[in-house]
Coordinates of C-alpha atoms and ligand atoms in Angstrom, one line a residue:
X1304 CA 142.0 156.0 119.0
X1305 CA 143.7 152.9 117.8
X1306 CA 146.3 151.6 120.2
X1307 CA 149.2 149.2 120.1
X1308 CA 149.4 147.1 123.3
X1309 CA 153.1 146.6 124.2
X1310 CA 154.6 144.5 126.9
X1311 CA 157.9 145.5 128.6
X1312 CA 160.0 143.0 130.6
X1313 CA 159.8 143.3 134.4
X1314 CA 163.0 142.4 136.2
X1315 CA 166.6 142.1 134.9
X1316 CA 165.9 143.7 131.5
X1317 CA 163.6 146.5 132.7
X1318 CA 166.2 149.2 133.3
X1319 CA 168.1 148.5 130.1
X1320 CA 164.8 148.4 128.1
X1321 CA 163.6 151.8 129.5
X1322 CA 167.0 153.2 128.6
X1323 CA 166.9 151.7 125.1
X1324 CA 163.4 153.2 124.6
X1325 CA 164.6 156.6 125.8
X1326 CA 167.2 156.5 123.1
X1327 CA 164.6 155.4 120.6
X1328 CA 162.7 158.6 121.4
X1329 CA 160.1 157.3 123.9
X1330 CA 159.9 158.4 127.5
X1331 CA 158.6 155.6 129.7
X1332 CA 157.8 156.2 133.3
X1333 CA 157.3 153.3 135.8
X1334 CA 155.9 154.1 139.1
X1335 CA 156.7 151.7 142.0
X1336 CA 154.2 148.9 142.5
X1337 CA 152.3 149.6 139.2
X1338 CA 152.4 147.3 136.2
X1339 CA 151.1 149.9 133.9
X1340 CA 153.9 152.4 133.0
X1341 CA 153.1 155.6 131.2
X1342 CA 154.6 156.4 127.7
X1343 CA 154.5 159.7 125.8
X1344 CA 152.8 158.2 122.8
X1345 CA 148.9 158.1 122.8
X1346 CA 149.0 155.3 120.3
X1347 CA 150.8 152.9 122.6
X1348 CA 149.6 151.3 125.8
X1349 CA 152.3 149.6 127.9
X1350 CA 152.3 147.1 130.6
X1351 CA 155.0 145.3 132.5
X1352 CA 155.1 141.5 132.2
X1353 CA 157.5 138.9 133.5
X1354 CA 159.8 137.9 130.6
X1355 CA 158.9 134.2 131.3
X1356 CA 155.3 135.0 130.6
X1357 CA 155.7 137.5 127.8
X1358 CA 155.4 135.2 124.7
X1359 CA 152.2 133.6 126.0
X1360 CA 150.6 137.0 126.4
X1361 CA 151.7 137.8 122.8
X1362 CA 150.6 134.5 121.4
X1363 CA 147.1 134.8 122.9
X1364 CA 146.8 138.4 121.6
X1365 CA 146.4 139.9 125.1
X1366 CA 149.2 142.3 124.0
X1367 CA 150.2 142.9 120.4
X1368 CA 154.0 143.0 120.9
X1369 CA 156.6 142.7 123.6
X1370 CA 160.2 142.6 124.5
X1371 CA 161.7 139.5 126.1
X1372 CA 164.5 137.0 126.0
X1373 CA 164.7 134.4 123.2
X1374 CA 165.4 131.9 126.0
X1375 CA 161.9 132.4 127.5
X1376 CA 160.2 132.3 124.0
X1377 CA 161.8 129.0 123.4
X1378 CA 161.1 127.7 126.8
X1379 CA 157.4 128.5 126.4
X1380 CA 157.3 127.2 122.9
X1381 CA 155.1 130.1 121.8
X1382 CA 153.9 130.6 118.3
X1383 CA 154.8 134.3 117.8
X1384 CA 156.6 136.4 115.2
X1385 CA 160.1 137.6 116.0
X1386 CA 160.3 141.1 114.6
X1387 CA 163.9 141.9 115.4
X1388 CA 166.6 140.6 117.7
X1389 CA 168.1 143.4 119.9
X1390 CA 171.4 142.5 121.4
X1391 CA 171.3 144.0 124.8
X1392 CA 171.4 142.4 128.2
X1393 CA 171.2 143.5 131.8
X1394 CA 174.7 144.9 131.9
X1395 CA 176.3 144.7 128.5
X1396 CA 175.4 144.9 124.8
X1397 CA 176.0 141.1 124.4
X1398 CA 174.2 137.9 124.1
X1399 CA 173.7 135.9 127.3
X1400 CA 174.4 132.2 127.5
X1401 CA 172.6 129.5 129.4
X1402 CA 175.4 127.1 130.3
X1403 CA 175.8 123.7 131.8
X1404 CA 178.0 124.0 134.8
X1405 CA 179.3 121.7 137.6
X1406 CA 181.3 122.3 140.8
X1407 CA 184.9 123.0 140.0
X1408 CA 186.2 119.7 141.4
X1409 CA 183.4 117.5 140.0
X1410 CA 184.3 114.5 137.9
X1411 CA 181.7 115.4 135.3
X1412 CA 183.6 116.5 132.2
X1413 CA 180.9 116.5 129.5
X1414 CA 177.2 116.3 128.9
X1415 CA 177.6 112.5 128.5
X1416 CA 178.6 112.2 132.1
X1417 CA 175.2 113.4 133.2
X1418 CA 173.5 110.1 132.7
X1419 CA 171.1 109.6 135.7
X1420 CA 172.4 112.7 137.4
X1421 CA 170.4 115.5 138.9
X1422 CA 170.3 118.9 137.2
X1423 CA 168.7 122.1 138.5
X1424 CA 167.5 124.9 136.2
X1425 CA 164.9 127.5 135.6
X1426 CA 164.9 126.6 131.9
X1427 CA 163.5 123.1 132.2
X1428 CA 162.0 122.4 128.7
X1429 CA 165.1 123.7 126.8
X1430 CA 167.3 121.7 129.0
X1431 CA 165.2 118.5 128.6
X1432 CA 165.4 118.9 124.8
X1433 CA 169.1 119.6 124.9
X1434 CA 169.8 116.4 126.8
X1435 CA 167.4 114.3 124.8
X1436 CA 169.1 115.3 121.6
X1437 CA 172.3 114.0 123.1
X1438 CA 170.7 110.8 124.3
X1439 CA 171.2 111.7 128.0
X1440 CA 168.6 110.7 130.5
X1441 CA 168.9 112.8 133.7
X1442 CA 166.7 114.1 136.5
X1443 CA 165.9 117.7 135.7
X1444 CA 164.4 119.7 138.6
X1445 CA 162.9 123.2 138.4
X1446 CA 164.8 125.8 140.3
X1447 CA 163.1 128.9 141.6
X1448 CA 166.5 130.8 141.4
X1449 CA 169.8 131.1 143.3
X1450 CA 170.6 128.1 141.1
X1451 CA 174.4 128.5 141.4
X1452 CA 174.2 127.7 145.1
X1453 CA 172.5 124.3 144.6
X1454 CA 175.5 122.4 143.3
X1455 CA 176.9 120.2 144.8
X1456 CA 174.6 120.0 147.8
X1457 CA 171.2 119.5 146.1
X1458 CA 172.2 118.6 142.5
X1459 CA 175.2 117.4 140.4
X1460 CA 175.0 120.1 137.7
X1461 CA 173.0 123.2 136.8
X1462 CA 171.9 125.0 133.7
X1463 CA 172.0 128.7 134.4
X1464 CA 172.3 132.0 132.7
X1465 CA 175.6 133.8 132.5
X1466 CA 176.4 137.2 131.2
X1467 CA 179.7 138.4 132.6
X1468 CA 180.6 135.1 134.2
X1469 CA 181.0 136.6 137.7
X1470 CA 178.3 134.5 139.3
X1471 CA 179.9 131.3 138.0
X1472 CA 183.2 132.3 139.3
X1473 CA 181.9 133.4 142.7
X1474 CA 180.3 130.1 143.2
X1475 CA 183.2 127.9 142.1
X1476 CA 181.5 126.5 139.1
X1477 CA 183.0 125.2 135.9
X1478 CA 181.2 125.7 132.6
X1479 CA 181.0 122.5 130.5
X1480 CA 178.9 123.5 127.6
X1481 CA 176.6 126.2 126.2
X1482 CA 173.0 125.0 126.1
X1483 CA 171.7 128.1 124.3
X1484 CA 172.6 131.7 123.5
X1485 CA 169.9 134.3 124.0
X1486 CA 169.3 137.9 123.2
X1487 CA 166.4 140.2 123.7
X1488 CA 163.8 139.9 121.0
X1489 CA 161.0 142.2 119.9
X1490 CA 158.1 139.8 119.3
X1491 CA 154.6 140.3 117.8
X1492 CA 151.3 138.5 117.7
X1493 CA 150.5 137.0 114.3
X1494 CA 147.1 138.7 114.0
X1495 CA 148.5 142.1 115.0
X1496 CA 151.1 141.6 112.3
X1497 CA 148.4 141.2 109.7
X1498 CA 146.6 144.5 110.8
X1499 CA 148.2 147.2 108.6
X1500 CA 148.0 149.9 111.2
X1501 CA 149.5 147.7 114.0
X1502 CA 152.2 146.2 111.7
X1503 CA 153.4 149.7 110.6
X1504 CA 153.5 150.8 114.3
X1505 CA 155.5 147.7 115.2
X1506 CA 157.8 148.1 112.3
X1507 CA 158.4 151.7 113.2
X1508 CA 159.2 150.8 116.7
X1509 CA 161.5 148.0 115.6
X1510 CA 163.4 150.5 113.4
X1511 CA 163.8 152.9 116.2
X1512 CA 164.8 150.2 118.8
X1513 CA 167.4 148.8 116.4
X1514 CA 168.7 152.3 115.7
X1515 CA 169.1 153.0 119.4
X1516 CA 171.0 149.7 119.9
X1517 CA 173.4 150.3 117.0
X1518 CA 173.9 153.9 118.2
X1519 CA 175.1 152.8 121.7
X1520 CA 178.5 151.7 120.4
X1521 CA 178.9 154.5 117.8
X1522 CA 179.9 158.1 117.9
X1523 CA 179.9 161.0 115.5
X1524 CA 183.1 162.7 114.7
X1525 CA 183.7 166.1 113.0
X1526 CA 186.9 167.9 112.2
X1527 CA 188.4 170.4 109.9
X1528 CA 191.3 169.5 107.6
X1529 CA 193.6 171.8 105.6
X1530 CA 193.5 170.9 101.9
X1531 CA 197.0 169.6 102.0
X1532 CA 196.2 167.0 104.7
X1533 CA 192.9 165.8 103.3
X1534 CA 194.2 162.6 101.7
X1535 CA 196.2 161.5 104.8
X1536 CA 193.3 162.1 107.1
X1537 CA 190.8 160.2 104.9
X1538 CA 193.1 157.2 104.8
X1539 CA 192.7 156.9 108.6
X1540 CA 188.9 157.3 108.5
X1541 CA 186.3 154.5 108.4
X1542 CA 182.7 155.5 107.8
X1543 CA 179.2 153.9 107.8
X1544 CA 179.0 154.6 104.1
X1545 CA 181.5 157.4 103.1
X1546 CA 182.5 160.4 105.2
X1547 CA 180.8 163.7 104.4
X1548 CA 183.3 166.2 103.1
X1549 CA 182.2 169.9 102.8
X1550 CA 184.5 172.7 101.6
X1551 CA 185.1 175.5 104.1
X1552 CA 184.6 179.1 103.1
X1553 CA 187.4 181.0 101.5
X1554 CA 189.2 177.8 100.5
X1555 CA 190.3 177.2 104.1
X1556 CA 190.2 173.4 103.7
X1557 CA 187.4 170.9 104.5
X1558 CA 185.0 169.9 107.2
X1559 CA 184.7 166.2 107.5
X1560 CA 181.9 164.4 109.3
X1561 CA 181.6 160.7 109.9
X1562 CA 180.0 158.0 112.2
X1563 CA 182.2 155.2 113.6
X1564 CA 182.6 152.8 116.5
X1565 CA 183.5 154.5 119.7
X1566 CA 186.5 152.1 120.2
X1567 CA 187.7 153.0 116.8
X1568 CA 187.3 156.8 117.4
X1569 CA 189.3 156.4 120.6
X1570 CA 192.2 154.8 118.8
X1571 CA 192.3 157.0 115.7
X1572 CA 191.6 160.4 117.1
X1573 CA 195.3 161.0 118.0
X1574 CA 196.3 159.8 114.5
X1575 CA 193.8 162.1 112.9
X1576 CA 195.3 165.0 114.8
X1577 CA 198.8 164.0 113.8
X1578 CA 197.7 163.7 110.1
X1579 CA 196.6 167.3 110.2
X1580 CA 193.0 167.3 111.4
X1581 CA 192.0 170.3 113.6
X1582 CA 189.1 171.1 115.9
X1583 CA 188.1 167.4 116.2
X1584 CA 184.8 167.0 118.1
X1585 CA 183.2 163.7 119.1
X1586 CA 179.5 163.5 120.0
X1587 CA 177.2 160.7 121.2
X1588 CA 174.4 159.4 119.0
X1589 CA 170.8 158.5 119.9
X1590 CA 170.0 156.5 116.8
X1591 CA 171.7 155.1 113.7
X1592 CA 169.3 153.8 111.1
X1593 CA 171.2 152.0 108.5
Ligands
LIG151 N1 172.6 139.4 133.6 C1 171.4 139.0 133.4 N2 170.8 138.3 134.3 C2 169.5 137.8 134.1 N3 168.8 137.9 133.0 C3 169.4 138.5 132.0 C4 170.7 139.1 132.1 N4 170.9 139.7 131.0 C5 169.9 139.5 130.2 N5 169.0 138.8 130.8 C6 167.7 138.3 130.2 O1 166.7 138.8 131.0 C7 165.5 137.9 130.9 C8 164.9 137.8 132.2 O2 165.8 137.1 133.1 P1 165.3 136.2 134.3 O3 164.5 135.1 133.7 O4 166.5 135.8 135.1 O5 164.4 137.1 135.1 P2 164.8 138.2 136.1 O6 164.1 139.4 135.4 O7 166.2 138.3 136.2 O8 164.1 137.9 137.4 P3 164.6 136.9 138.5 O9 164.9 137.7 139.6 O10 163.4 136.0 138.7 O11 165.7 136.1 137.9 C9 166.0 136.6 130.3 O12 165.5 136.5 129.0 C10 167.5 136.8 130.2 O13 168.1 136.2 129.1
LIG152 O1 177.3 136.2 134.6 P1 176.7 137.2 135.5 O2 177.0 138.6 135.0 O3 177.1 137.0 136.9 O4 175.1 137.1 135.4 C1 174.5 135.9 135.7 C2 173.6 136.0 136.8 O5 172.6 137.0 136.6 C3 171.3 136.5 136.7 O6 170.8 136.7 138.0 P2 169.9 138.0 138.3 O7 170.8 139.2 138.2 O8 168.8 138.0 137.3 O9 169.4 137.8 139.7 P3 168.4 136.6 140.1 O10 169.3 135.8 141.0 O11 167.4 137.3 140.8 O12 168.0 135.9 138.9 C4 171.5 135.0 136.5 O13 170.4 134.3 137.1 C5 172.8 134.7 137.1 O14 172.7 134.4 138.4
LIG153 MG1 167.3 136.6 136.9

């Protein structure tokens, strides 16, 4: 049987990825110590790979496709195809930022003040390029992690990843500039993309992954509306396209169904009720394919 070889990120993104795949319709099981998870699709073979290494495995064709951060793809400089960007991080559905930061009381105010200074980062190549583009020559040293703790004892500044900002705050660091924004990307090998079977499989996965990401912030909403209140209720209601309106039996009004952002649902539900809607139900969604 033909198989698609798929790499999943080991580490920070692992849990969020498995959850995203679950919503996409795939059940992935990872047993402790094993780098070969199981998946309930005979046409896919999965393995866990460090996000830093993912794009090199994909570029070489050892795996056909994989999920990793745009940051590590750029750092490795790999020649791969980006199939789709999927905005989810470890904790939130947002992009993460690699930022240039200094100790709170440092005299360094901007990237220009870094001339001949020492900077620690895991993202050495991207940082080097960023500084070069700004004409700054600095001593960039590779950090094995816990980078926030290195300034000011070992270095003058750091380039480090921030999602919620709590690590920066906890370590008394001040953000000066954003070096790059990054989100998770579904990447593919160029040869695999030319193989019709593999490409279709990758495209199908991309569609389901994207659908699962979009669905995470959306909910479905159903309600009944007496004929006399229909117009008022519809005025309050956004929809992906247009809400579905079905007549109820015996002229008892209408059933309305729509999909909307959960935050919007939360604020308009009381208004819908006041506008005359009855039996309002809200339900979670697994996928929204636009
Ligand atoms: N809060 C987060 N912390 C770390 N990485 C995150 C976070 N959210 C998303 N990511 C993404 O996860 C990927 C992997 O992160 P990273 O390189 O830090 O490895 P890790 O899995 O956290 O392992 P390590 O313990 O070595 O840091 C990166 O592409 C990064 O952008
Ligand atoms: O802005 P925040 O939400 O605080 O997130 C940023 C922190 O998260 C990452 O660490 P991670 O959780 O990957 O642990 P690590 O130290 O093992 O990399 C990153 O290296 C930062 O330290
Ligand atoms: Mg990390």
